[in-house]
Amino acid sequence: MPRGSEMVRAGGWWRGKSTPAKVETYTRWSFHLMVIGEVPAIGAATAVSSRPALGWLLLALTTAHAALSMVTVSRALDWTRGARPQPVRLLWTQAVVTGAIALGALLVPRLAPGADLTGLTGAVFGIVLVVGTGVVALGMRGARRVSAMAAGLAVATGIGSLLIGMPLLSTLISTGVVLCSAGFVAFVSVFSVWLLDAVYALDEARETRTRLAVAEERLRFGRDLHDVMGRNLAVVALKSELAVQLARRGRPEAVDQMIEVQRIARETQREVRDVVRGYREADLGVELAGARGVLAAAGIDCEIRGEAAGLPAEVQSALGWVVRETTTNVLRHGNATRCRVRLTTTSGRVLLTVENDGADNGNDGPGDVRAQAGSGLAGLRERLAEVGGTLTAGPAAPDLFRVAAEVPVPVPGRLPGQGERT
């Protein structure tokens, strides 16, 4: 496969993720890279060590610690997302292994007197302890617990340093360094988890808002039908009951009452059609203004050119649905930062183009969207076909997706001025 195709596929994999999924992927790999960074850091210290054998031993222990840390990071982040129970045993194992390797690094100079191993053992002690603290903090909740853990590590460092005979000043310095470094890394871990939870919560809130908007529209439609049907059906019931009573008495007025019932039924049918038509039709001017507001609220730069005034109602309705559907796709299926809508009328035809820099925003999926069916774009084609229009959609350039709808306009409905106005 060509190299360019591999890059496009990789980019599509990233763009296909939702914003919360991108933040989660970034968080996971940030911690994995932090853990992996242990190995080259200790390897560099080993290369300049005066005792290569001990250096390679410490490097092997650090590599084992990095492998364990990567597993702990994955399990801890899975727990924060609710995908698995809290890995308590793994966290304790991580803490014990971290402490053992750090303490062993402090004991190495005592086991090899005369060798200058301060730089190597200090690097192993500091890096392993700080990284291990950050990894364990990922699987904990509560600022107090995390702070207590960082403080406990600092105290344990001080006690261990005194027990192996380090000078008091050096002990205080190492304790302070561990407290600051471990506390900072633990804070980064807690903040990263909080940020990830906040992003998912905001995404759930947006989905809830969308569902509420749909529910509100359904309620409005239901209220409109109730107002039409409830009143007229009550009148039909009363007049039908009156007609029954008159018919039983042999009164000719029963026929008049049934004629009135027939008239009310036809009137109700017409009113229901009007309600449904008003619900289904979309005003192009309203949809353009709504698209500008919704996209701006989502942080997407929206530019709209052209005027809808003067277009026939059926053309406005069809193009209004195009604006509504493409705006929804920009918000839900891509990561656009800008969107451009142009409406032009020339030679008895009106052309609506919607372009955005999210290359995968068509809800038909990647590929030739014209060959897809059973989706939002297929529904738009059906609507446009009713007024003799056509729809094309697909990538127009790298990182550019374009939807173009063209509808014929009768000569009497042609706009007086065909220029564009922002």
Coordinates of N, CA, C and O in Angstrom, one line a residue, residues 275-282 317 321 324 383:
V275 N -51.2 21.1 10.1 CA -50.3 20.9 11.2 C -49.1 20.1 10.8 O -47.9 20.5 11.1
V276 N -49.3 19.0 10.1 CA -48.2 18.1 9.7 C -47.3 18.9 8.7 O -46.1 18.7 8.7
R277 N -48.0 19.6 7.8 CA -47.2 20.3 6.7 C -46.3 21.4 7.4 O -45.1 21.5 7.1
G278 N -46.8 22.1 8.4 CA -46.0 23.1 9.1 C -44.9 22.4 9.9 O -43.8 23.0 10.0
Y279 N -45.1 21.2 10.4 CA -44.1 20.5 11.1 C -43.0 20.0 10.2 O -41.8 20.0 10.5
R280 N -43.3 19.6 9.0 CA -42.4 19.0 8.1 C -41.6 20.0 7.3 O -40.5 19.8 6.9
E281 N -42.3 21.1 7.0 CA -41.6 22.1 6.1 C -40.6 22.9 6.9 O -40.8 23.2 8.1
A282 N -39.5 23.3 6.3 CA -38.4 24.0 6.9 C -38.3 25.3 6.1 O -38.1 25.3 4.9
S317 N -38.3 25.0 1.5 CA -38.5 23.9 2.4 C -37.4 22.8 2.1 O -36.8 22.3 3.0
W321 N -34.2 21.8 4.6 CA -33.8 20.5 5.2 C -32.3 20.2 4.9 O -31.7 19.5 5.7
R324 N -30.4 22.0 7.5 CA -30.6 21.4 8.8 C -29.8 20.1 9.0 O -29.1 19.8 10.0
R383 N -36.1 14.2 -1.0 CA -36.8 15.5 -0.8 C -36.5 16.4 -2.0 O -37.4 17.1 -2.5

